[in-house]
JSON list of C-alpha atoms in Angstrom, two decimals:
[
{"chain": "A", "resi": 1, "resn": "MET", "atom": "CA", "xyz": [86.05, 81.76, 122.73]},
{"chain": "A", "resi": 2, "resn": "LYS", "atom": "CA", "xyz": [89.32, 83.55, 122.20]},
{"chain": "A", "resi": 3, "resn": "HIS", "atom": "CA", "xyz": [92.04, 82.89, 124.77]},
{"chain": "A", "resi": 4, "resn": "THR", "atom": "CA", "xyz": [94.96, 85.25, 125.27]},
{"chain": "A", "resi": 5, "resn": "SER", "atom": "CA", "xyz": [97.97, 85.10, 127.51]},
{"chain": "A", "resi": 6, "resn": "ASP", "atom": "CA", "xyz": [100.34, 87.72, 128.83]},
{"chain": "A", "resi": 7, "resn": "VAL", "atom": "CA", "xyz": [103.26, 85.39, 128.06]},
{"chain": "A", "resi": 8, "resn": "ILE", "atom": "CA", "xyz": [103.78, 82.36, 125.85]},
{"chain": "A", "resi": 9, "resn": "ILE", "atom": "CA", "xyz": [106.70, 80.10, 126.69]},
{"chain": "A", "resi": 10, "resn": "VAL", "atom": "CA", "xyz": [107.93, 77.62, 124.12]},
{"chain": "A", "resi": 11, "resn": "GLY", "atom": "CA", "xyz": [109.55, 74.64, 125.78]},
{"chain": "A", "resi": 12, "resn": "GLY", "atom": "CA", "xyz": [108.28, 72.78, 128.82]},
{"chain": "A", "resi": 13, "resn": "GLY", "atom": "CA", "xyz": [111.55, 71.60, 130.26]},
{"chain": "A", "resi": 14, "resn": "VAL", "atom": "CA", "xyz": [113.11, 72.50, 133.59]},
{"chain": "A", "resi": 15, "resn": "ILE", "atom": "CA", "xyz": [113.74, 76.14, 132.68]},
{"chain": "A", "resi": 16, "resn": "GLY", "atom": "CA", "xyz": [110.54, 76.77, 130.69]},
{"chain": "A", "resi": 17, "resn": "ALA", "atom": "CA", "xyz": [108.37, 75.26, 133.43]},
{"chain": "A", "resi": 18, "resn": "SER", "atom": "CA", "xyz": [110.24, 77.22, 136.09]},
{"chain": "A", "resi": 19, "resn": "ILE", "atom": "CA", "xyz": [109.78, 80.49, 134.19]},
{"chain": "A", "resi": 20, "resn": "ALA", "atom": "CA", "xyz": [106.06, 79.74, 133.73]},
{"chain": "A", "resi": 21, "resn": "TYR", "atom": "CA", "xyz": [105.68, 78.99, 137.43]},
{"chain": "A", "resi": 22, "resn": "HIS", "atom": "CA", "xyz": [107.42, 82.19, 138.54]},
{"chain": "A", "resi": 23, "resn": "LEU", "atom": "CA", "xyz": [105.47, 84.36, 136.09]},
{"chain": "A", "resi": 24, "resn": "ALA", "atom": "CA", "xyz": [102.18, 82.81, 137.22]},
{"chain": "A", "resi": 25, "resn": "LYS", "atom": "CA", "xyz": [103.14, 83.52, 140.83]},
{"chain": "A", "resi": 26, "resn": "ARG", "atom": "CA", "xyz": [103.48, 87.17, 139.83]},
{"chain": "A", "resi": 27, "resn": "GLY", "atom": "CA", "xyz": [99.97, 87.21, 138.37]},
{"chain": "A", "resi": 28, "resn": "GLN", "atom": "CA", "xyz": [100.83, 86.77, 134.69]},
{"chain": "A", "resi": 29, "resn": "SER", "atom": "CA", "xyz": [98.61, 84.66, 132.45]},
{"chain": "A", "resi": 30, "resn": "VAL", "atom": "CA", "xyz": [100.98, 82.06, 130.97]},
{"chain": "A", "resi": 31, "resn": "THR", "atom": "CA", "xyz": [100.64, 79.54, 128.16]},
{"chain": "A", "resi": 32, "resn": "LEU", "atom": "CA", "xyz": [103.35, 76.87, 128.14]},
{"chain": "A", "resi": 33, "resn": "LEU", "atom": "CA", "xyz": [103.83, 75.12, 124.79]},
{"chain": "A", "resi": 34, "resn": "GLU", "atom": "CA", "xyz": [105.61, 71.78, 124.49]},
{"chain": "A", "resi": 35, "resn": "ARG", "atom": "CA", "xyz": [105.60, 69.54, 121.42]},
{"chain": "A", "resi": 36, "resn": "SER", "atom": "CA", "xyz": [105.88, 66.40, 123.49]},
{"chain": "A", "resi": 37, "resn": "ARG", "atom": "CA", "xyz": [105.61, 65.61, 127.20]},
{"chain": "A", "resi": 38, "resn": "LEU", "atom": "CA", "xyz": [106.90, 68.10, 129.75]},
{"chain": "A", "resi": 39, "resn": "GLY", "atom": "CA", "xyz": [110.56, 67.59, 130.58]},
{"chain": "A", "resi": 40, "resn": "THR", "atom": "CA", "xyz": [111.23, 65.02, 127.86]},
{"chain": "A", "resi": 41, "resn": "GLU", "atom": "CA", "xyz": [113.21, 67.03, 125.33]},
{"chain": "A", "resi": 42, "resn": "ALA", "atom": "CA", "xyz": [116.29, 69.16, 126.12]},
{"chain": "A", "resi": 43, "resn": "SER", "atom": "CA", "xyz": [115.98, 68.73, 129.90]},
{"chain": "A", "resi": 44, "resn": "ALA", "atom": "CA", "xyz": [115.89, 64.97, 129.60]},
{"chain": "A", "resi": 45, "resn": "ALA", "atom": "CA", "xyz": [118.81, 65.01, 127.15]},
{"chain": "A", "resi": 46, "resn": "ALA", "atom": "CA", "xyz": [120.79, 67.17, 129.60]},
{"chain": "A", "resi": 47, "resn": "ALA", "atom": "CA", "xyz": [119.80, 64.89, 132.51]},
{"chain": "A", "resi": 48, "resn": "GLY", "atom": "CA", "xyz": [118.31, 67.89, 134.30]},
{"chain": "A", "resi": 49, "resn": "MET", "atom": "CA", "xyz": [121.76, 69.42, 134.75]},
{"chain": "A", "resi": 50, "resn": "LEU", "atom": "CA", "xyz": [122.01, 72.74, 136.50]},
{"chain": "A", "resi": 51, "resn": "GLY", "atom": "CA", "xyz": [125.40, 73.42, 134.93]},
{"chain": "A", "resi": 52, "resn": "ALA", "atom": "CA", "xyz": [125.86, 77.14, 135.46]},
{"chain": "A", "resi": 53, "resn": "GLN", "atom": "CA", "xyz": [129.61, 76.57, 135.53]},
{"chain": "A", "resi": 54, "resn": "SER", "atom": "CA", "xyz": [130.17, 73.32, 133.67]},
{"chain": "A", "resi": 55, "resn": "GLU", "atom": "CA", "xyz": [128.54, 74.56, 130.48]},
{"chain": "A", "resi": 56, "resn": "MET", "atom": "CA", "xyz": [130.20, 77.99, 130.34]},
{"chain": "A", "resi": 57, "resn": "GLU", "atom": "CA", "xyz": [133.44, 78.95, 128.62]},
{"chain": "A", "resi": 58, "resn": "ASP", "atom": "CA", "xyz": [133.34, 82.63, 129.60]},
{"chain": "A", "resi": 59, "resn": "THR", "atom": "CA", "xyz": [131.84, 84.82, 132.32]},
{"chain": "A", "resi": 60, "resn": "GLY", "atom": "CA", "xyz": [129.56, 86.97, 130.17]},
{"chain": "A", "resi": 61, "resn": "PRO", "atom": "CA", "xyz": [125.85, 87.68, 130.64]},
{"chain": "A", "resi": 62, "resn": "LEU", "atom": "CA", "xyz": [124.72, 84.08, 130.02]},
{"chain": "A", "resi": 63, "resn": "PHE", "atom": "CA", "xyz": [127.04, 82.88, 132.79]},
{"chain": "A", "resi": 64, "resn": "GLN", "atom": "CA", "xyz": [125.64, 85.51, 135.17]},
{"chain": "A", "resi": 65, "resn": "TRP", "atom": "CA", "xyz": [122.04, 84.50, 134.39]},
{"chain": "A", "resi": 66, "resn": "ALA", "atom": "CA", "xyz": [122.87, 80.81, 134.75]},
{"chain": "A", "resi": 67, "resn": "ARG", "atom": "CA", "xyz": [124.37, 81.42, 138.21]},
{"chain": "A", "resi": 68, "resn": "GLN", "atom": "CA", "xyz": [121.29, 83.38, 139.28]},
{"chain": "A", "resi": 69, "resn": "SER", "atom": "CA", "xyz": [119.02, 80.62, 137.99]},
{"chain": "A", "resi": 70, "resn": "ARG", "atom": "CA", "xyz": [121.00, 77.89, 139.76]},
{"chain": "A", "resi": 71, "resn": "ALA", "atom": "CA", "xyz": [120.83, 79.86, 143.02]},
{"chain": "A", "resi": 72, "resn": "MET", "atom": "CA", "xyz": [117.02, 79.86, 142.85]},
{"chain": "A", "resi": 73, "resn": "PHE", "atom": "CA", "xyz": [116.59, 76.09, 142.75]},
{"chain": "A", "resi": 74, "resn": "PRO", "atom": "CA", "xyz": [116.98, 75.25, 146.47]},
{"chain": "A", "resi": 75, "resn": "GLU", "atom": "CA", "xyz": [114.11, 77.59, 147.39]},
{"chain": "A", "resi": 76, "resn": "LEU", "atom": "CA", "xyz": [112.06, 76.45, 144.39]},
{"chain": "A", "resi": 77, "resn": "SER", "atom": "CA", "xyz": [112.57, 72.80, 145.33]},
{"chain": "A", "resi": 78, "resn": "GLY", "atom": "CA", "xyz": [111.24, 73.37, 148.86]},
{"chain": "A", "resi": 79, "resn": "GLU", "atom": "CA", "xyz": [108.36, 75.51, 147.64]},
{"chain": "A", "resi": 80, "resn": "LEU", "atom": "CA", "xyz": [107.20, 72.96, 145.06]},
{"chain": "A", "resi": 81, "resn": "LYS", "atom": "CA", "xyz": [107.46, 70.12, 147.57]},
{"chain": "A", "resi": 82, "resn": "SER", "atom": "CA", "xyz": [105.37, 72.09, 150.05]},
{"chain": "A", "resi": 83, "resn": "LEU", "atom": "CA", "xyz": [102.72, 73.11, 147.49]},
{"chain": "A", "resi": 84, "resn": "THR", "atom": "CA", "xyz": [102.42, 69.89, 145.49]},
{"chain": "A", "resi": 85, "resn": "GLY", "atom": "CA", "xyz": [104.18, 67.11, 147.38]},
{"chain": "A", "resi": 86, "resn": "ILE", "atom": "CA", "xyz": [106.43, 66.66, 144.33]},
{"chain": "A", "resi": 87, "resn": "ASP", "atom": "CA", "xyz": [110.15, 66.36, 144.94]},
{"chain": "A", "resi": 88, "resn": "ILE", "atom": "CA", "xyz": [112.07, 67.69, 141.93]},
{"chain": "A", "resi": 89, "resn": "GLY", "atom": "CA", "xyz": [115.08, 65.63, 142.98]},
{"chain": "A", "resi": 90, "resn": "LEU", "atom": "CA", "xyz": [117.51, 68.50, 143.47]},
{"chain": "A", "resi": 91, "resn": "VAL", "atom": "CA", "xyz": [121.01, 67.09, 143.87]},
{"chain": "A", "resi": 92, "resn": "ARG", "atom": "CA", "xyz": [123.82, 69.48, 144.77]},
{"chain": "A", "resi": 93, "resn": "GLU", "atom": "CA", "xyz": [126.84, 67.18, 144.77]},
{"chain": "A", "resi": 94, "resn": "GLY", "atom": "CA", "xyz": [128.69, 69.00, 142.02]},
{"chain": "A", "resi": 95, "resn": "LEU", "atom": "CA", "xyz": [129.66, 68.01, 138.51]},
{"chain": "A", "resi": 96, "resn": "LEU", "atom": "CA", "xyz": [132.87, 66.75, 136.96]},
{"chain": "A", "resi": 97, "resn": "ASN", "atom": "CA", "xyz": [134.17, 67.92, 133.59]},
{"chain": "A", "resi": 98, "resn": "VAL", "atom": "CA", "xyz": [136.54, 65.12, 132.61]},
{"chain": "A", "resi": 99, "resn": "ALA", "atom": "CA", "xyz": [139.72, 65.51, 130.58]},
{"chain": "A", "resi": 100, "resn": "LEU", "atom": "CA", "xyz": [140.72, 62.60, 128.36]},
{"chain": "A", "resi": 101, "resn": "SER", "atom": "CA", "xyz": [143.45, 64.41, 126.42]},
{"chain": "A", "resi": 102, "resn": "ASP", "atom": "CA", "xyz": [146.16, 67.05, 126.88]},
{"chain": "A", "resi": 103, "resn": "ALA", "atom": "CA", "xyz": [144.03, 69.59, 125.01]},
{"chain": "A", "resi": 104, "resn": "GLN", "atom": "CA", "xyz": [140.99, 68.94, 127.21]},
{"chain": "A", "resi": 105, "resn": "GLU", "atom": "CA", "xyz": [143.13, 69.19, 130.34]},
{"chain": "A", "resi": 106, "resn": "GLN", "atom": "CA", "xyz": [144.54, 72.55, 129.26]},
{"chain": "A", "resi": 107, "resn": "GLU", "atom": "CA", "xyz": [141.04, 73.84, 128.43]},
{"chain": "A", "resi": 108, "resn": "LEU", "atom": "CA", "xyz": [139.60, 72.70, 131.77]},
{"chain": "A", "resi": 109, "resn": "ARG", "atom": "CA", "xyz": [142.51, 74.09, 133.78]},
{"chain": "A", "resi": 110, "resn": "ALA", "atom": "CA", "xyz": [141.98, 77.45, 132.04]},
{"chain": "A", "resi": 111, "resn": "ARG", "atom": "CA", "xyz": [138.26, 77.23, 132.85]},
{"chain": "A", "resi": 112, "resn": "GLU", "atom": "CA", "xyz": [139.13, 76.55, 136.49]},
{"chain": "A", "resi": 113, "resn": "LYS", "atom": "CA", "xyz": [141.06, 79.84, 136.65]},
{"chain": "A", "resi": 114, "resn": "LEU", "atom": "CA", "xyz": [138.23, 81.69, 134.92]},
{"chain": "A", "resi": 115, "resn": "GLN", "atom": "CA", "xyz": [135.65, 80.26, 137.33]},
{"chain": "A", "resi": 116, "resn": "ARG", "atom": "CA", "xyz": [137.71, 81.12, 140.39]},
{"chain": "A", "resi": 117, "resn": "ALA", "atom": "CA", "xyz": [138.31, 84.66, 139.12]},
{"chain": "A", "resi": 118, "resn": "ALA", "atom": "CA", "xyz": [134.52, 85.00, 138.83]},
{"chain": "A", "resi": 119, "resn": "GLY", "atom": "CA", "xyz": [134.18, 84.02, 142.50]},
{"chain": "A", "resi": 120, "resn": "GLU", "atom": "CA", "xyz": [132.99, 80.47, 141.90]},
{"chain": "A", "resi": 121, "resn": "ARG", "atom": "CA", "xyz": [134.24, 77.29, 143.49]},
{"chain": "A", "resi": 122, "resn": "ALA", "atom": "CA", "xyz": [136.24, 75.18, 141.05]},
{"chain": "A", "resi": 123, "resn": "GLU", "atom": "CA", "xyz": [138.95, 72.62, 141.68]},
{"chain": "A", "resi": 124, "resn": "TRP", "atom": "CA", "xyz": [141.24, 70.62, 139.41]},
{"chain": "A", "resi": 125, "resn": "LEU", "atom": "CA", "xyz": [141.34, 66.97, 140.51]},
{"chain": "A", "resi": 126, "resn": "SER", "atom": "CA", "xyz": [143.94, 64.37, 139.63]},
{"chain": "A", "resi": 127, "resn": "ALA", "atom": "CA", "xyz": [142.68, 61.25, 137.86]},
{"chain": "A", "resi": 128, "resn": "ALA", "atom": "CA", "xyz": [142.81, 59.34, 141.15]},
{"chain": "A", "resi": 129, "resn": "ALA", "atom": "CA", "xyz": [140.88, 62.03, 143.05]},
{"chain": "A", "resi": 130, "resn": "ALA", "atom": "CA", "xyz": [138.26, 62.19, 140.29]},
{"chain": "A", "resi": 131, "resn": "ALA", "atom": "CA", "xyz": [137.92, 58.39, 140.33]},
{"chain": "A", "resi": 132, "resn": "SER", "atom": "CA", "xyz": [137.34, 58.47, 144.08]},
{"chain": "A", "resi": 133, "resn": "LEU", "atom": "CA", "xyz": [134.30, 60.70, 143.43]},
{"chain": "A", "resi": 134, "resn": "GLU", "atom": "CA", "xyz": [133.16, 58.72, 140.38]},
{"chain": "A", "resi": 135, "resn": "PRO", "atom": "CA", "xyz": [134.57, 55.19, 140.22]},
{"chain": "A", "resi": 136, "resn": "ALA", "atom": "CA", "xyz": [133.03, 54.54, 136.78]},
{"chain": "A", "resi": 137, "resn": "LEU", "atom": "CA", "xyz": [135.35, 57.04, 135.05]},
{"chain": "A", "resi": 138, "resn": "SER", "atom": "CA", "xyz": [137.43, 55.76, 132.17]},
{"chain": "A", "resi": 139, "resn": "ARG", "atom": "CA", "xyz": [141.00, 54.72, 132.91]},
{"chain": "A", "resi": 140, "resn": "ALA", "atom": "CA", "xyz": [141.95, 57.21, 130.19]},
{"chain": "A", "resi": 141, "resn": "THR", "atom": "CA", "xyz": [140.92, 60.08, 132.48]},
{"chain": "A", "resi": 142, "resn": "ARG", "atom": "CA", "xyz": [143.77, 62.56, 132.92]},
{"chain": "A", "resi": 143, "resn": "GLY", "atom": "CA", "xyz": [141.95, 64.59, 135.56]},
{"chain": "A", "resi": 144, "resn": "ALA", "atom": "CA", "xyz": [138.74, 66.53, 136.03]},
{"chain": "A", "resi": 145, "resn": "LEU", "atom": "CA", "xyz": [137.44, 69.94, 136.84]},
{"chain": "A", "resi": 146, "resn": "TYR", "atom": "CA", "xyz": [135.20, 69.59, 139.90]},
{"chain": "A", "resi": 147, "resn": "LEU", "atom": "CA", "xyz": [132.43, 72.18, 140.18]},
{"chain": "A", "resi": 148, "resn": "PRO", "atom": "CA", "xyz": [130.80, 71.59, 143.58]},
{"chain": "A", "resi": 149, "resn": "GLU", "atom": "CA", "xyz": [128.02, 74.18, 143.18]},
{"chain": "A", "resi": 150, "resn": "ASP", "atom": "CA", "xyz": [126.56, 72.69, 140.00]},
{"chain": "A", "resi": 151, "resn": "GLY", "atom": "CA", "xyz": [124.00, 69.90, 140.23]},
{"chain": "A", "resi": 152, "resn": "GLN", "atom": "CA", "xyz": [120.85, 68.53, 138.70]},
{"chain": "A", "resi": 153, "resn": "VAL", "atom": "CA", "xyz": [117.12, 67.98, 139.08]},
{"chain": "A", "resi": 154, "resn": "GLU", "atom": "CA", "xyz": [114.88, 65.19, 137.82]},
{"chain": "A", "resi": 155, "resn": "ALA", "atom": "CA", "xyz": [113.75, 66.48, 134.46]}
]
């Protein structure tokens, strides 16, 4: 028997599985291909980060798509919990991008301005303020860019 799909998605991590789910909800026949176990490759390596801001160096199309994707996760989390009983472990406590050198500090301070200009929340924290959020930070920390809208899920 020959099987066909409307869409084939390669990669069964957080994003691939989410895309497959949303397409199936819209009536598309979807085949999800993963070389290993679901969520064990890139999503596991990235710790399930939803880093729409922390991973971006400009505000081009990828940044816009990442923000839209991140905004969908609270509703998706509730929907999946209701349908399956599975909690995807959505955490929305923000992310820190840590500066350990002058060059990193300058880069992150520039990114803060870029993020704010794009309408996002972003705040430069002193080393002490960053350590109060994450006590395990290195003593070499010069400061950190705090991005309160970014978060993570359990991959």
